[in-house]
PDB file of C-alpha atoms in Angstrom:
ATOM      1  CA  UNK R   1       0.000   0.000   0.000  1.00  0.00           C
ATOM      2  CA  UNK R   2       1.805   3.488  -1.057  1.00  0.00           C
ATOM      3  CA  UNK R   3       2.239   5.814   1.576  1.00  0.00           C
ATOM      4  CA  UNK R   4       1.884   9.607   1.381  1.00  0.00           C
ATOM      5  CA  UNK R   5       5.431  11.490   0.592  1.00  0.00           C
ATOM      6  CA  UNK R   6       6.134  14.834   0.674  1.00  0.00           C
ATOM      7  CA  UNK R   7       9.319  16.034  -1.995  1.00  0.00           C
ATOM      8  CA  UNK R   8      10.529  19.531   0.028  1.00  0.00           C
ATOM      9  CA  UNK R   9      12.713  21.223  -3.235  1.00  0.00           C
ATOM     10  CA  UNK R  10      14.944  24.205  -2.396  1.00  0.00           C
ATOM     11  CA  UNK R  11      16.710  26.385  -5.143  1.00  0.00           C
ATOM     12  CA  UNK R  12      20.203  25.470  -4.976  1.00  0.00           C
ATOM     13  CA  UNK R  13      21.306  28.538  -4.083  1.00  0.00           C
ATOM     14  CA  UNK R  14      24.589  29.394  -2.074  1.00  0.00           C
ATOM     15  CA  UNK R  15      23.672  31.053   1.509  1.00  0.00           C
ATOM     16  CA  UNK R  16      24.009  34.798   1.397  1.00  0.00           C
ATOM     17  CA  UNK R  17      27.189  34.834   3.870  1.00  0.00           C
ATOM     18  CA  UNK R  18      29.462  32.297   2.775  1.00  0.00           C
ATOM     19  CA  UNK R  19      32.634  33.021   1.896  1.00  0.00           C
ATOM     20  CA  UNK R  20      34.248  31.958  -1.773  1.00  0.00           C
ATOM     21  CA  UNK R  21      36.417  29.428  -0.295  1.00  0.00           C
ATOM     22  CA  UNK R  22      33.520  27.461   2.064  1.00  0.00           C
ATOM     23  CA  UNK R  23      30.963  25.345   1.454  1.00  0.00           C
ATOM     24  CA  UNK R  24      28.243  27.085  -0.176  1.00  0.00           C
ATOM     25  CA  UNK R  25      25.196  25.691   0.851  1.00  0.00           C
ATOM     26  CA  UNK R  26      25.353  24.492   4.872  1.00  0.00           C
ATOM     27  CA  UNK R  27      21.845  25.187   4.747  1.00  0.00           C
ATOM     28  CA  UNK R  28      21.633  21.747   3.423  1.00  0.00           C
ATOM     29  CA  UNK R  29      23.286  20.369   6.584  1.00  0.00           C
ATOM     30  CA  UNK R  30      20.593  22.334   8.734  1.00  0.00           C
ATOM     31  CA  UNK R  31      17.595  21.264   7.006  1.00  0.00           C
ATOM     32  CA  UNK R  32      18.917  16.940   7.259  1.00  0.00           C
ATOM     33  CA  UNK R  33      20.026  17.995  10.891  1.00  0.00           C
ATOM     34  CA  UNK R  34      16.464  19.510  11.406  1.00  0.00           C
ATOM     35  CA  UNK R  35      14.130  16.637   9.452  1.00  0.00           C
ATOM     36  CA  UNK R  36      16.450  14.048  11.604  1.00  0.00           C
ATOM     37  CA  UNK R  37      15.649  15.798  15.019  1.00  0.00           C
ATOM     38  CA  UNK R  38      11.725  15.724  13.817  1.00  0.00           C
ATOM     39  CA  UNK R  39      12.413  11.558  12.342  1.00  0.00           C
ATOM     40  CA  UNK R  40      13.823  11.131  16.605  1.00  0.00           C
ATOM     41  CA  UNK R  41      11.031  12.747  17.801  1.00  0.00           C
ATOM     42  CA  UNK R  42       9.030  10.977  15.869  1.00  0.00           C
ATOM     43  CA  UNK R  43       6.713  13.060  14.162  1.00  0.00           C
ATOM     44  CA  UNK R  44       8.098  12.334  11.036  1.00  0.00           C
ATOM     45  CA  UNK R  45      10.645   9.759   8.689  1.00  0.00           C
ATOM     46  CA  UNK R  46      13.502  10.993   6.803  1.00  0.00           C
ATOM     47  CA  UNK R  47      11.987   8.866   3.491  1.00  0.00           C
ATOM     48  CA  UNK R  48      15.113   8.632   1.857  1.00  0.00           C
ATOM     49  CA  UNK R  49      18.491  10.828   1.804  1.00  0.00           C
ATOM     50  CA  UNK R  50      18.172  14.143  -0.191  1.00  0.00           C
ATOM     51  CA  UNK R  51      19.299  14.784  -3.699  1.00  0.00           C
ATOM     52  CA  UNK R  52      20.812  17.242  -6.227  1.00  0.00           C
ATOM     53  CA  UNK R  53      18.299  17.449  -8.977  1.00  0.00           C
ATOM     54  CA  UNK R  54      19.392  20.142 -11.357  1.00  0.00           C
ATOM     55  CA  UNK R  55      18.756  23.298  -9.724  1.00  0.00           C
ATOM     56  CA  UNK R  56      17.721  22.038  -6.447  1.00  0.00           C
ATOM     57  CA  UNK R  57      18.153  19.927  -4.093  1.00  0.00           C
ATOM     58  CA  UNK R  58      15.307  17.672  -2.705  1.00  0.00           C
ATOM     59  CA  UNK R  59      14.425  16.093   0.788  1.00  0.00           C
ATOM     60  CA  UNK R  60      12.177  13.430   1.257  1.00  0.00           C
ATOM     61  CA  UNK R  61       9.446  12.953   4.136  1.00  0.00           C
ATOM     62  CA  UNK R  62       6.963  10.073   5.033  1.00  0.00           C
ATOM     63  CA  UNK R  63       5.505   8.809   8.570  1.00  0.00           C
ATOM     64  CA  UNK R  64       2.777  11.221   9.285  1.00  0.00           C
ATOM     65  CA  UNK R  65      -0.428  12.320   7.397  1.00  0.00           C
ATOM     66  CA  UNK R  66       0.150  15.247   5.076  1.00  0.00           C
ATOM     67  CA  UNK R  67      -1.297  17.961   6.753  1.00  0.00           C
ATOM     68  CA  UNK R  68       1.498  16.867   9.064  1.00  0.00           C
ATOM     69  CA  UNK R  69       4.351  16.569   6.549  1.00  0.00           C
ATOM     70  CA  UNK R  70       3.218  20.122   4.846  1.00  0.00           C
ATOM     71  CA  UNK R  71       3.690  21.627   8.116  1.00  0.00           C
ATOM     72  CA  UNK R  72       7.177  20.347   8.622  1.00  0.00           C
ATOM     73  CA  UNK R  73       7.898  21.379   5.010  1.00  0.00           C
ATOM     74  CA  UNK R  74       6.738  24.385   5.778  1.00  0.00           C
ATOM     75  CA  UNK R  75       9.168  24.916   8.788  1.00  0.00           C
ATOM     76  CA  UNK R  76      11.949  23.822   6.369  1.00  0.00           C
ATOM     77  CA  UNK R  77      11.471  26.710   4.227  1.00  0.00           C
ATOM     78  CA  UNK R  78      11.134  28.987   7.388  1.00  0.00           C
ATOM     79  CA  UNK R  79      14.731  28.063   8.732  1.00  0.00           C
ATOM     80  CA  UNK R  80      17.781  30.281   8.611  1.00  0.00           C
ATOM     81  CA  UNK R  81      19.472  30.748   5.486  1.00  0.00           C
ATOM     82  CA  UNK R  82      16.897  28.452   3.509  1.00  0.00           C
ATOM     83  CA  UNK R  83      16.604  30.009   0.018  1.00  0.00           C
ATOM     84  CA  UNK R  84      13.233  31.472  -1.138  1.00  0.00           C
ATOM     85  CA  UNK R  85      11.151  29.769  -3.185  1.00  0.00           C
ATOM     86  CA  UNK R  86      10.911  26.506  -1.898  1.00  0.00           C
ATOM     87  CA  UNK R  87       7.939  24.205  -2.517  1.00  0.00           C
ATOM     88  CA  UNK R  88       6.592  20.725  -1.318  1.00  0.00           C
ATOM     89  CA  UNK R  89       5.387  17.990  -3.960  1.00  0.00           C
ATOM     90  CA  UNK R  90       2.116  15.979  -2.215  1.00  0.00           C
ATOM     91  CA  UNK R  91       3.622  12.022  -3.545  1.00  0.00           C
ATOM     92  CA  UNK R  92       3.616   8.678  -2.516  1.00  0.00           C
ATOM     93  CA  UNK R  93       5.920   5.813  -1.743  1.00  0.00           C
ATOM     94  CA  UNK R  94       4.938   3.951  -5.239  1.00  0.00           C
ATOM     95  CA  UNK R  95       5.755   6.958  -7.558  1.00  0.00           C
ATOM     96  CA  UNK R  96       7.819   6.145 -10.642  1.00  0.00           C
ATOM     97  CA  UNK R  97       9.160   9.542 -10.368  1.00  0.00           C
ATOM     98  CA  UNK R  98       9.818  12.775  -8.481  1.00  0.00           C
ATOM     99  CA  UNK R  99       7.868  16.104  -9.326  1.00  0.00           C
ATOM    100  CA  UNK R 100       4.838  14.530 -10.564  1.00  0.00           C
ATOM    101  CA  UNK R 101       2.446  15.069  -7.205  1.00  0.00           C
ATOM    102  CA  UNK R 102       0.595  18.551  -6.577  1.00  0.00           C
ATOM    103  CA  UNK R 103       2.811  21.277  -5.909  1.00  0.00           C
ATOM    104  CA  UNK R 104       2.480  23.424  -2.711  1.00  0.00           C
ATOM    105  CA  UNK R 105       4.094  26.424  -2.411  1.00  0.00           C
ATOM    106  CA  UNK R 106       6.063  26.969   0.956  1.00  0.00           C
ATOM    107  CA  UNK R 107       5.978  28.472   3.588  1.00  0.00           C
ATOM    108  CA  UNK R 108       2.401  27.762   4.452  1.00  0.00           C
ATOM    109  CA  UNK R 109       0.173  30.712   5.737  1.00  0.00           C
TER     110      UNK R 109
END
């Protein structure tokens, strides 16, 4: 039985205050450090590890309904240094590809 996913996509977009010789986007780090705190807490699980996918980079979220999972996504987007114009794909487990689910703009409200 295929299980709700949501796809969080972020621009991949170096964070405004790095300098040219670091890493350019440690917001990815934050946003796998935050999703894991919420996957120990329980309220959610990390689906499967995130991914470069042209000009983004996409985290994957299962475990909860999807009210629940568009929240979290929602808090994604909201963290430090997250680049605008992130957006949350509504998918499931059994889907024979990424990006094909209804798109919701983040953050929520």
């Amino acid at each position: 039985m295929a299980t709700v996913v949501i796809e969080i996509h972020v621009p991949l977009r170096p964070a405004p205050a790095v300098e040219e010789d670091e890493y350019p986007f440690p917001w990815i780090d934050v946003i796998e450090e935050f999703l894991g705190g919420l996957e120990e807490d329980g309220e959610l699980e990390v689906f499967d590890d995130g991914e470069e996918s042209g000009d983004e980079y996409v985290f994957f979220v299962t475990g909860a309904d999807e009210q629940e999972l568009l929240a979290a996504a929602s808090r994604v987007a909201r963290l430090d240094d997250v680049p605008t114009g992130a957006y949350a794909v509504v998918s499931d487990s059994e889907a024979a590809e990424w990006g094909l689910g209804r798109r919701v703009t983040l953050p929520l409200g």
